[in-house]
CSV table of C-alpha atoms in Angstrom, one decimal:
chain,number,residue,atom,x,y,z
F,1,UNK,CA,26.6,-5.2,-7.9
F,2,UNK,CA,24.5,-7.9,-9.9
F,3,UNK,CA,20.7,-8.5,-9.0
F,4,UNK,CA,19.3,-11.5,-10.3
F,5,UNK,CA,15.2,-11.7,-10.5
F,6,UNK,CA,15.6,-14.1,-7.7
F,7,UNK,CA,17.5,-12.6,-4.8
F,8,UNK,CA,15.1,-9.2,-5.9
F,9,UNK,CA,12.2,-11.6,-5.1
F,10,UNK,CA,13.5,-12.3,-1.9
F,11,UNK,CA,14.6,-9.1,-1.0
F,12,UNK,CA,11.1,-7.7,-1.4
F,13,UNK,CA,9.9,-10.7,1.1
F,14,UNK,CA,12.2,-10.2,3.6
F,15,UNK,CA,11.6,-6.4,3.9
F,16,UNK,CA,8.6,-5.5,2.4
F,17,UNK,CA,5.8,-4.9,5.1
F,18,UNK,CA,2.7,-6.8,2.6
F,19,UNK,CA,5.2,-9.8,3.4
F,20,UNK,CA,5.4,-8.9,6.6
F,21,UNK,CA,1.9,-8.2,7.4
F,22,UNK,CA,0.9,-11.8,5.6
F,23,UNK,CA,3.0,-13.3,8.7
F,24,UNK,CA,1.2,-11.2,11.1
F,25,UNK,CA,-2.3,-12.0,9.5
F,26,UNK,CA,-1.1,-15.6,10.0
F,27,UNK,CA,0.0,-15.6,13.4
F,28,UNK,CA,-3.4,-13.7,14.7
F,29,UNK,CA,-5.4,-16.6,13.0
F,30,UNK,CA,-2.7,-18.9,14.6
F,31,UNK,CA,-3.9,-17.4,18.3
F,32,UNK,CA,-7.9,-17.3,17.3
F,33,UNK,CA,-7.1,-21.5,16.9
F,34,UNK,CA,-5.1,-21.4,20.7
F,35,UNK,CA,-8.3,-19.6,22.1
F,36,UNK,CA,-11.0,-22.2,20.6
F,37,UNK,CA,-8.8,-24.6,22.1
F,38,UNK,CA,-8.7,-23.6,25.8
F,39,UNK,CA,-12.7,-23.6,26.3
F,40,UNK,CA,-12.4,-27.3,26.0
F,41,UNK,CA,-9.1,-26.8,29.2
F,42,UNK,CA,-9.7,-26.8,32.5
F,43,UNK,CA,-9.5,-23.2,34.4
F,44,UNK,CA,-7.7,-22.8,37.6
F,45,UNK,CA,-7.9,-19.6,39.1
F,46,UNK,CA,-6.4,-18.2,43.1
F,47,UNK,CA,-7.2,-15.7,45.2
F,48,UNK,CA,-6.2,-14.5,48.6
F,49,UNK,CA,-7.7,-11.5,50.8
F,50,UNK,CA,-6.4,-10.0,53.7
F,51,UNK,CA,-8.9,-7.9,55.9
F,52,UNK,CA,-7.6,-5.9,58.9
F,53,UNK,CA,-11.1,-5.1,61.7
F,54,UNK,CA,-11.3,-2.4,64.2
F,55,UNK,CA,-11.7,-5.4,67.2
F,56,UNK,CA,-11.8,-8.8,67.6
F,57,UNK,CA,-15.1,-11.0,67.9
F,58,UNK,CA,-14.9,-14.0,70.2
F,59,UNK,CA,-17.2,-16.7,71.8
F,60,UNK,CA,-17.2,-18.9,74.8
F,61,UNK,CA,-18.9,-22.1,74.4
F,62,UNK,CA,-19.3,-25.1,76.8
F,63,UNK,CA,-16.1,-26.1,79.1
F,64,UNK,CA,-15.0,-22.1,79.2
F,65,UNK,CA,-13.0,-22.3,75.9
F,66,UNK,CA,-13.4,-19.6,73.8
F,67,UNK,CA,-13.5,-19.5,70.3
F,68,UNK,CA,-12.6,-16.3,68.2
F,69,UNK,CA,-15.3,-15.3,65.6
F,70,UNK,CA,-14.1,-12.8,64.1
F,71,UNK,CA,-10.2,-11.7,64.0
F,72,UNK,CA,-8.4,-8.4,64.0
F,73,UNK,CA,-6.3,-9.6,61.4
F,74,UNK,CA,-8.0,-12.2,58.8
F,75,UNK,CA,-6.3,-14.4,56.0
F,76,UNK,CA,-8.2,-16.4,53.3
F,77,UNK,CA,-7.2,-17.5,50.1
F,78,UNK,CA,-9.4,-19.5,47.8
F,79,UNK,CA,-8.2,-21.6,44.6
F,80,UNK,CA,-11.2,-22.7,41.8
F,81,UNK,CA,-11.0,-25.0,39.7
F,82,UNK,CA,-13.8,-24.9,35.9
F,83,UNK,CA,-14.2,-27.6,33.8
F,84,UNK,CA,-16.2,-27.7,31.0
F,85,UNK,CA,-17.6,-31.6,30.7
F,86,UNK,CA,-19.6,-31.2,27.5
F,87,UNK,CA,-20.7,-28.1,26.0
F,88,UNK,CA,-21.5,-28.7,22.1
F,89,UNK,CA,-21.1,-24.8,21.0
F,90,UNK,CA,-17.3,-25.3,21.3
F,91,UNK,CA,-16.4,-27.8,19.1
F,92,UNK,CA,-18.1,-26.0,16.0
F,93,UNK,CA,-16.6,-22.6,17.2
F,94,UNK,CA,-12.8,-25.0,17.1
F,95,UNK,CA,-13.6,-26.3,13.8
F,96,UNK,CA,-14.4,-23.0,12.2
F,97,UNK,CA,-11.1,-21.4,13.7
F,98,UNK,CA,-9.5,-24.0,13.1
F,99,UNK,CA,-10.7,-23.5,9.2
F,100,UNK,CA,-9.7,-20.0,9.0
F,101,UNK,CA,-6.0,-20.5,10.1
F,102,UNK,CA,-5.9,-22.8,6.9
F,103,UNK,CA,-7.1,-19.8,5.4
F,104,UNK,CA,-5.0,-17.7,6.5
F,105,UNK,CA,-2.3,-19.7,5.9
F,106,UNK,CA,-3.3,-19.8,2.0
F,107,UNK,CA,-3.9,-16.2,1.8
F,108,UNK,CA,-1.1,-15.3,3.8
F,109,UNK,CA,1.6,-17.2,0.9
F,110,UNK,CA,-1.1,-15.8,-2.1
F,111,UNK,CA,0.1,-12.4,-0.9
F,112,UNK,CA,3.6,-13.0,-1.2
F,113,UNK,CA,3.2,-14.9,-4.3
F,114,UNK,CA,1.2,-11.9,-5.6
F,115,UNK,CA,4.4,-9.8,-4.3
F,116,UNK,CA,6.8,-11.8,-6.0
F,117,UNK,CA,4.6,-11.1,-9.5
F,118,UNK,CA,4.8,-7.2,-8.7
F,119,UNK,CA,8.6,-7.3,-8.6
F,120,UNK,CA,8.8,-9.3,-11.7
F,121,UNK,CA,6.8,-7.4,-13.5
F,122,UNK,CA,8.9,-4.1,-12.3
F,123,UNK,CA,12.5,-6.0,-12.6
F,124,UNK,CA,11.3,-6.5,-16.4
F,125,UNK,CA,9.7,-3.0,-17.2
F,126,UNK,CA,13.1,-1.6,-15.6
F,127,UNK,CA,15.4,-3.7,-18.3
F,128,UNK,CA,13.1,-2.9,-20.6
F,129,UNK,CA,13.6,0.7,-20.2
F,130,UNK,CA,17.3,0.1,-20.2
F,131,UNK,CA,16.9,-1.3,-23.6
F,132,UNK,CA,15.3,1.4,-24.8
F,133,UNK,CA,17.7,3.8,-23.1
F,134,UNK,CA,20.3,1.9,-25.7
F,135,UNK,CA,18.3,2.2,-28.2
F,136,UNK,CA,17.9,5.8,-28.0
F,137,UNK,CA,21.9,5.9,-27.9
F,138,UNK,CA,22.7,4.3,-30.9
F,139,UNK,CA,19.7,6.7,-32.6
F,140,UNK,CA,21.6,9.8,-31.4
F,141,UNK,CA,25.5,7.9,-32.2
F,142,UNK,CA,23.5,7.7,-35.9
F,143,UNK,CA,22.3,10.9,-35.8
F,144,UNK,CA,25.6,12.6,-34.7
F,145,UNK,CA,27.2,10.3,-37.5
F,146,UNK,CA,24.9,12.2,-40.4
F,147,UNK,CA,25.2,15.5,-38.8
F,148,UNK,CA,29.2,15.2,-39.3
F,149,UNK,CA,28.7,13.7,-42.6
F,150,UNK,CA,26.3,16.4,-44.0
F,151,UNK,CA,28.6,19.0,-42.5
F,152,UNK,CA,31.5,17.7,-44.1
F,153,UNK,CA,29.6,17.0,-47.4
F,154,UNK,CA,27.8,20.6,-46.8
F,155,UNK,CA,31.5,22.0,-46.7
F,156,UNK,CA,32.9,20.4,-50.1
F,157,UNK,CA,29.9,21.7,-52.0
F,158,UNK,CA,28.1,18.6,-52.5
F,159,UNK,CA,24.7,19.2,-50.6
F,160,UNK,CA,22.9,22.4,-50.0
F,161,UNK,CA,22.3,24.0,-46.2
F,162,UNK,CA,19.0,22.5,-45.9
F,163,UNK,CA,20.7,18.8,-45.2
F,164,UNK,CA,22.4,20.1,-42.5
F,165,UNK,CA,20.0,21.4,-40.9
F,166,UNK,CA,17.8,18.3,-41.0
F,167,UNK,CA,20.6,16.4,-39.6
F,168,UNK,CA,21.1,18.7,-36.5
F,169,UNK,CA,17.3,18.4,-36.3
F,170,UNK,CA,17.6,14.9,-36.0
F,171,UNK,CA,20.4,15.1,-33.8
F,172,UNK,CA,18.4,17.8,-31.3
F,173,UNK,CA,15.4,14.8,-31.1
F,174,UNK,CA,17.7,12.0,-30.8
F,175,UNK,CA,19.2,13.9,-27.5
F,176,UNK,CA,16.3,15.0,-26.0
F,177,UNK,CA,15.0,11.3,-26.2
F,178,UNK,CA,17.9,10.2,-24.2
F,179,UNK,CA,16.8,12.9,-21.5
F,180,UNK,CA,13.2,11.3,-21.7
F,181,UNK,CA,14.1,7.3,-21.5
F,182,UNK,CA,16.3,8.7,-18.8
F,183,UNK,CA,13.6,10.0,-17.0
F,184,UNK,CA,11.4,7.0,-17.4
F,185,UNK,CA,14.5,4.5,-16.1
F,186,UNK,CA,14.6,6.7,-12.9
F,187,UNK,CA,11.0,6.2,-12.2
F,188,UNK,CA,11.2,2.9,-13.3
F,189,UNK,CA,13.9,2.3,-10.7
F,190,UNK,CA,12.2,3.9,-8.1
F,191,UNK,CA,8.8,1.6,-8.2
F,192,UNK,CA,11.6,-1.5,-8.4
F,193,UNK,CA,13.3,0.1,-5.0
F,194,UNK,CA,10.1,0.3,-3.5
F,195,UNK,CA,9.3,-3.0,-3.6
F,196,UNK,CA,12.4,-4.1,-2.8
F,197,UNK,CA,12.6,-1.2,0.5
F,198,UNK,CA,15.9,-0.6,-1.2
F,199,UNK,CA,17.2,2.5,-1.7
F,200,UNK,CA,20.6,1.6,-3.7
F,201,UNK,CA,19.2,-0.2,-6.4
F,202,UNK,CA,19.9,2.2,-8.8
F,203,UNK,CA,23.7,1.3,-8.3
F,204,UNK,CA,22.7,-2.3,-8.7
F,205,UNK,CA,22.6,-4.0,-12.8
F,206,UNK,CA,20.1,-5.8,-13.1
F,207,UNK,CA,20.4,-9.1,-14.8
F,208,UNK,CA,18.2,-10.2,-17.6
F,209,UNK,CA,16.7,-13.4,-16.7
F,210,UNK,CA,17.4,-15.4,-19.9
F,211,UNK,CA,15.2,-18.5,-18.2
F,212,UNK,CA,12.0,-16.7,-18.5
F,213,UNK,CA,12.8,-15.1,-22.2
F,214,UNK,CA,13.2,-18.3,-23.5
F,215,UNK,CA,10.5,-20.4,-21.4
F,216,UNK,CA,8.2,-17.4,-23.2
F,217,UNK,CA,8.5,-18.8,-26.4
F,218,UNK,CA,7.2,-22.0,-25.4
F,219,UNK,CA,3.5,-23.0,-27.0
F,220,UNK,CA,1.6,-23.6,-24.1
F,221,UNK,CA,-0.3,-27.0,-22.7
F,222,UNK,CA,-4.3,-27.0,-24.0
F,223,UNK,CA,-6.5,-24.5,-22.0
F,224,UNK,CA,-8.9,-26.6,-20.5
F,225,UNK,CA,-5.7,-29.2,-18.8
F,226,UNK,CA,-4.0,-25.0,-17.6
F,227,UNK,CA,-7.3,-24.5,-16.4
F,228,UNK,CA,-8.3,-27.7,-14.2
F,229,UNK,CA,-5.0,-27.4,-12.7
F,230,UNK,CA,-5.0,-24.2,-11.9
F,231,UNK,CA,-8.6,-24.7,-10.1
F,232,UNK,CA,-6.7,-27.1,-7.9
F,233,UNK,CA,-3.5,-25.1,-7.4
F,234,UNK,CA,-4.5,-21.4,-6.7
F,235,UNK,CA,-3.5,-20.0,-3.0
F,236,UNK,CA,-6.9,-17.6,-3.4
F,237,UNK,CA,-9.0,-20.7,-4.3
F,238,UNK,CA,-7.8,-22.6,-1.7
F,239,UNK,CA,-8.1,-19.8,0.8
F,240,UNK,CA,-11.8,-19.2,0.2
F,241,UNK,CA,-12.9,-23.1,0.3
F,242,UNK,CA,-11.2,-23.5,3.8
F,243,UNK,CA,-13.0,-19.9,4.6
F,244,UNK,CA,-16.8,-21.5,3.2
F,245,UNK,CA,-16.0,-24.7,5.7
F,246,UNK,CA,-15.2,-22.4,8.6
F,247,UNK,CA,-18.5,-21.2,7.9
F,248,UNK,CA,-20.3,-24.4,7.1
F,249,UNK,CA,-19.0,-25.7,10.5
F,250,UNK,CA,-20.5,-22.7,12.6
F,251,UNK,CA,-23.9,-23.7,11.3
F,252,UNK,CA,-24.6,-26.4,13.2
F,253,UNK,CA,-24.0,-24.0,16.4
F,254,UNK,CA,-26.9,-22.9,16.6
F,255,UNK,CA,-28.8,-26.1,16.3
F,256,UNK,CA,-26.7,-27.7,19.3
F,257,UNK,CA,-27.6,-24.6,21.8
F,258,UNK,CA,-30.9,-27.7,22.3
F,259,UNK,CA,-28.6,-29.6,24.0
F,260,UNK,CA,-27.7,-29.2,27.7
F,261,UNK,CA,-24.1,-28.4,28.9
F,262,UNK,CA,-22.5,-29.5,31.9
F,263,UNK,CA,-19.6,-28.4,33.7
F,264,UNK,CA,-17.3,-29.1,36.7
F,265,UNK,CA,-16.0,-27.1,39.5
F,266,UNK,CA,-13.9,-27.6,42.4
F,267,UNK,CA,-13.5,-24.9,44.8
F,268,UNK,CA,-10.6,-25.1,47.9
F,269,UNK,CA,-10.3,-22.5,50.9
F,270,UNK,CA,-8.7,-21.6,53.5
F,271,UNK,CA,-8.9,-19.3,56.2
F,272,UNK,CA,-7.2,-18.0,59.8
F,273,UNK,CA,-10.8,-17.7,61.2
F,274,UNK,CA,-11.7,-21.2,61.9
F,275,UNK,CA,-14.8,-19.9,64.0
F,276,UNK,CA,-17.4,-22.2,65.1
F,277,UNK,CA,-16.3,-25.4,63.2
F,278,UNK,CA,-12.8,-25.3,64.3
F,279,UNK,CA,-11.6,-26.1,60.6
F,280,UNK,CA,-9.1,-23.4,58.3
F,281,UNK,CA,-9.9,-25.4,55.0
F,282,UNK,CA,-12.8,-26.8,53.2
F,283,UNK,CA,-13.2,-28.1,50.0
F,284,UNK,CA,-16.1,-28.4,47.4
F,285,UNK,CA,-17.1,-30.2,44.4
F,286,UNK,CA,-19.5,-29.5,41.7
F,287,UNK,CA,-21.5,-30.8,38.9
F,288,UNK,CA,-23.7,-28.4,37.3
F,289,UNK,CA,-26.4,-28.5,34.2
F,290,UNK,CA,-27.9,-26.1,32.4
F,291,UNK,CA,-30.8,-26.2,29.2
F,292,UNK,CA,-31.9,-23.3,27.7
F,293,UNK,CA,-35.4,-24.8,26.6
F,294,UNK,CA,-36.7,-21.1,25.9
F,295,UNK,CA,-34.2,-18.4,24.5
F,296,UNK,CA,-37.2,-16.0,22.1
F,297,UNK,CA,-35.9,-17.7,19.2
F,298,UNK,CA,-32.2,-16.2,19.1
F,299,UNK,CA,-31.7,-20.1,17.8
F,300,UNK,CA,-33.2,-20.4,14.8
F,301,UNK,CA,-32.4,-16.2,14.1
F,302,UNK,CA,-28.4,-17.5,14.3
F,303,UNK,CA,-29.4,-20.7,12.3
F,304,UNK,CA,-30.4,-18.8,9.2
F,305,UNK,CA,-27.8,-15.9,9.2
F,306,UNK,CA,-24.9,-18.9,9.7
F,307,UNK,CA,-27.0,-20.3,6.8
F,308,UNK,CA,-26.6,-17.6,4.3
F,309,UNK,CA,-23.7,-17.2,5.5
F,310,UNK,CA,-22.4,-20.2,4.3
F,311,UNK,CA,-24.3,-19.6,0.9
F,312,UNK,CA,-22.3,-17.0,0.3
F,313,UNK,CA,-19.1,-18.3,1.4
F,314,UNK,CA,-20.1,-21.1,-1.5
F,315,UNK,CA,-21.0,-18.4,-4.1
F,316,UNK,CA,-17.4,-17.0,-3.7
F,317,UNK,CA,-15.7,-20.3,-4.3
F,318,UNK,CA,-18.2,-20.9,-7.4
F,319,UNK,CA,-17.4,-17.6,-8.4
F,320,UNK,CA,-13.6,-17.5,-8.1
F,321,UNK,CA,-13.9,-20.8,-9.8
F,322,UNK,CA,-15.2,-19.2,-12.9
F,323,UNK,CA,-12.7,-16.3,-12.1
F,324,UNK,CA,-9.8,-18.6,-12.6
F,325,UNK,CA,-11.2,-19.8,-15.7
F,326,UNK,CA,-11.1,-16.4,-17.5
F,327,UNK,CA,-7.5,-15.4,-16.2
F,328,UNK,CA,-6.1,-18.3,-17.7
F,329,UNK,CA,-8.1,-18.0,-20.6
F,330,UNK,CA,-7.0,-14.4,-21.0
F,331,UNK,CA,-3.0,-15.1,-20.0
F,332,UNK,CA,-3.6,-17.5,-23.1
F,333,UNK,CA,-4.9,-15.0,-25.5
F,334,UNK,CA,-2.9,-12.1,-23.9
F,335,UNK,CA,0.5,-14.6,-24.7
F,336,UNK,CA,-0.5,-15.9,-28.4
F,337,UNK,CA,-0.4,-12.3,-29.4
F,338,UNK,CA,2.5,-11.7,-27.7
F,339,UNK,CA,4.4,-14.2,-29.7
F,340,UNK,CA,2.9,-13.0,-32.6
F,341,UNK,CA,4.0,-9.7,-32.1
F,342,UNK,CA,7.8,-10.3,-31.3
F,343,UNK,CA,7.6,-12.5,-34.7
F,344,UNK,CA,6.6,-9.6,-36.5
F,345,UNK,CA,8.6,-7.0,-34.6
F,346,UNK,CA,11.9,-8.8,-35.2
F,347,UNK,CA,11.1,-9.0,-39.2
F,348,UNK,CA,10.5,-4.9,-38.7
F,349,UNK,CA,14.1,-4.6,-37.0
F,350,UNK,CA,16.1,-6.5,-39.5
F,351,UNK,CA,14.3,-4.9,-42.1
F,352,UNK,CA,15.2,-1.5,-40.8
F,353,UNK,CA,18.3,-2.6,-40.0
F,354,UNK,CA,19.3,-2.9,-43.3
F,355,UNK,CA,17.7,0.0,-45.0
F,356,UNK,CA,19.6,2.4,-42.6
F,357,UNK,CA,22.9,0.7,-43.6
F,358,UNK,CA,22.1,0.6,-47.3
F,359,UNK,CA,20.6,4.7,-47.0
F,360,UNK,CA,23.8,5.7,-45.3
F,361,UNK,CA,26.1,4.4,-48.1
F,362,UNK,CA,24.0,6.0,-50.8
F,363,UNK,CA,24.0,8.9,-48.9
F,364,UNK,CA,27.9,8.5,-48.6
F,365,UNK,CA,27.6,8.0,-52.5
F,366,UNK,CA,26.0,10.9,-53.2
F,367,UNK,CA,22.7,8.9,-54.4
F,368,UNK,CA,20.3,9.8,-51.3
F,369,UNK,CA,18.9,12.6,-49.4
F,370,UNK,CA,19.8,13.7,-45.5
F,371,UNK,CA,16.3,13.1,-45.1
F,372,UNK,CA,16.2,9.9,-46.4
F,373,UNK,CA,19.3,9.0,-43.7
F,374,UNK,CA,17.3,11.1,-40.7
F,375,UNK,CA,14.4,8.7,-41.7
F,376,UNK,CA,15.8,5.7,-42.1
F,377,UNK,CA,17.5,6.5,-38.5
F,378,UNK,CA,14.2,6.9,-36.9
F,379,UNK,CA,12.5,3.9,-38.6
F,380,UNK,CA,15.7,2.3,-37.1
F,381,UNK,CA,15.2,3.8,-34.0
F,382,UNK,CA,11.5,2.9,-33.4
F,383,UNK,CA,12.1,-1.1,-34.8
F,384,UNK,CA,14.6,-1.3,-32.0
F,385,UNK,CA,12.2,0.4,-29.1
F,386,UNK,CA,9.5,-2.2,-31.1
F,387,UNK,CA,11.4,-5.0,-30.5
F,388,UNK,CA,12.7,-4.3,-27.3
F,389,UNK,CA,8.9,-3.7,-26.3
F,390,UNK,CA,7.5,-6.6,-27.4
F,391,UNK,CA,10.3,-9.2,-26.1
F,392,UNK,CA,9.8,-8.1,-22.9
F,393,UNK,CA,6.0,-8.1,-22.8
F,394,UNK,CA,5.7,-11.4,-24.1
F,395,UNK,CA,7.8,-12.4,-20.6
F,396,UNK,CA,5.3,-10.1,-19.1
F,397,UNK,CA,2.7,-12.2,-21.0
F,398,UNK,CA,4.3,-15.2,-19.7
F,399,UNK,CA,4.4,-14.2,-16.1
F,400,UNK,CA,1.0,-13.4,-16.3
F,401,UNK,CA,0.2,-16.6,-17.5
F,402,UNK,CA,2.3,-18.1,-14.4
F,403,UNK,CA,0.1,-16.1,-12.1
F,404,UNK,CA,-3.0,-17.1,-13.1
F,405,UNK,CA,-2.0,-20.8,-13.1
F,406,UNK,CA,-0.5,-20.2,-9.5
F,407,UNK,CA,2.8,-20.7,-10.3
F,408,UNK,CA,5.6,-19.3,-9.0
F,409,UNK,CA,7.6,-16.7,-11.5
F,410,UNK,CA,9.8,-19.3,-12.0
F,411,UNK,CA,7.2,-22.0,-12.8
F,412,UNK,CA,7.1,-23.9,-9.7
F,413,UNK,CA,4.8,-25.0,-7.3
F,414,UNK,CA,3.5,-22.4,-4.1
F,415,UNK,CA,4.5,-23.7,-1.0
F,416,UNK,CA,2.6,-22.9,2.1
């Protein structure tokens, strides 16, 4: 089975939980907004008691009738109605919930973004490995090539003993390096399957995503254009200004405790034990004010905590701001080397490339040493793993890059 770098990406956010949990994270901050909401609702609340007495209690008034007090048996039920008319402390406590589901809402697709990085990252370490797992097979195919050539040669009477044996040393160190890269693919595939909460990807091929090889290669736009839009664009960034209004909005709490609140309330009852007035229902209704004028100055104590609270909500904007700036500054650096070194390790592989084919025909020929093939094989060898290495960290370079810009791994714009 084929995986492609995108359906690994959304593998890893269907199933793994740090996708899951951003959903969660979201949905609580979703309920904190329903909550602010409902002070500003009216309440209606109902309750009934039934109360059983050891006797009856009854009355006579004027013309002989009597009139039962108290019964053996009584019903009453009672329904309530609260409204709050104006209460200031609940629209700031709305706004500020209101702020952090945005919030939430960034950080909860930053962490997925952030996830779909991590999988990137291990999808391209993984065919990296595999490369060098190739690599380290066409060393040992090169080294099994000499060994049959320096026995055969060893046999005629051209070359002394010592030439074999340097050939099955070579040949011993080109196997046990396929044991090692085979050891580093397994872990490799192991971190990749964890991501992915998939435990057959190692009978899975992974596909090398061409796309992001050759968008690599690309000379960037100028650092200070990257940066500005990536100020504007970044999920964190955008999570921590909606956090810093939340908390500019709850400062002004405080200050509006000054003013008085009023509130409504209806109450209706009814009862089997009319007594004296003869009636089973009553109603009420309510209008009720209350001013704190005095509270030991828990006001202006919340007033300058909300305060530096907001200060600091400020400083980490200002801060990530500058944050920003030195991750794209350093995915720029990081990526100009990187292209610099895959220039300069694909020079070193055609280079070696031909000195092993030239040593092994003068080695055929009689005109070089099994050292010289052994090497040549290993200079071979370690320009391939060279190569391999840096082609896939300048992607890695790229997808840095990506992240810090607050792109997706395939260059496009987050969605929320």
């Amino acid at each position: 089975e084929l995986l492609t770098l995108e359906s690994a990406i959304q593998m890893a956010l269907s199933r793994n939980e740090r996708a899951m949990a951003a959903d969660e994270q979201l949905a609580a901050a979703q309920s904190r907004v329903a909550r602010a909401r409902a002070y500003f609702m009216p309440s209606l609340s109902a309750s009934g008691t039934y109360t059983r007495r050891p006797f009856e209690v009854t009355r006579g008034i004027s013309g002989g009738q009597q009139i039962v007090v108290q019964k053996l048996n009584a019903y009453s039920g009672l329904a309530l109605l609260n409204l709050t008319i104006f209460d200031s402390r609940g629209l700031p406590a709305l706004l500020q919930a209101s702020s952090e589901r945005k919030a939430e809402t960034y950080a909860a697709a930053e962490s997925k973004r952030q996830l779909a990085f991590e999988v990137s990252n291990a999808f391209l370490t993984t065919l990296s490995v595999e490369q060098v797992l190739e690599a380290s097979m066409h060393r040992f195919e090169y080294a099994k090539q000499a060994l049959e050539a320096a026995k055969a040669r060893y046999a005629a009477g051209l070359v002394s003993i010592n030439d074999v044996t340097r050939a099955e040393l070579e040949y011993a160190t080109a196997e046990m390096g396929i044991t090692q890269v085979k050891g580093q693919l397994t872990t490799s595939y192991l971190q990749l399957g964890y991501l992915l909460d998939d435990k057959e990807v190692f009978q899975k091929k992974l596909e090398v995503p061409e796309f992001l090889l050759q968008a690599a290669a690309n000379n960037p736009a100028a650092a200070e254009q990257l940066i500005s839009e990536a100020q504007e664009r970044r999920l964190d960034l955008g999570s921590l200004r909606w956090h810093a209004k939340g908390q500019q909005a709850l400062v002004v709490e405080p200050i509006l405790k000054w003013l008085p609140s009023l509130a409504f309330t209806g109450q209706y009852r009814y009862t089997n034990e009319a007594g004296l007035t003869g009636r089973s229902t009553n109603w009420n209704l309510a209008l009720t004010a209350t001013w704190s004028i005095f509270d030991g100055f828990t006001r202006n104590a919340d007033y300058k905590e909300r305060k530096a609270l907001a200060v600091l909500a400020d400083l980490d904007v200002k801060s990530a701001m500058r944050s920003v700036e030195l991750d794209v500054r350093d995915a720029l650096v990081s990526l100009t080397n990187q292209q610099a070194s895959l220039k300069q390790a694909t020079v070193a592989h055609e280079v070696a490339k031909r000195n092993a084919v030239q040593i092994a025909e003068l080695y055929r020929q009689g005109l070089a040493t099994a050292l010289q093939v052994a090497d040549a094989n290993v200079s071979l060898f370690e320009a391939e793993v060279e190569l391999v290495r840096q082609r896939y960290g300048l992607a890695i370079a790229y997808l840095n890059l990506e992240a810090a810009l607050g792109l997706s791994p395939f260059g496009k714009e987050p969605t929320l």
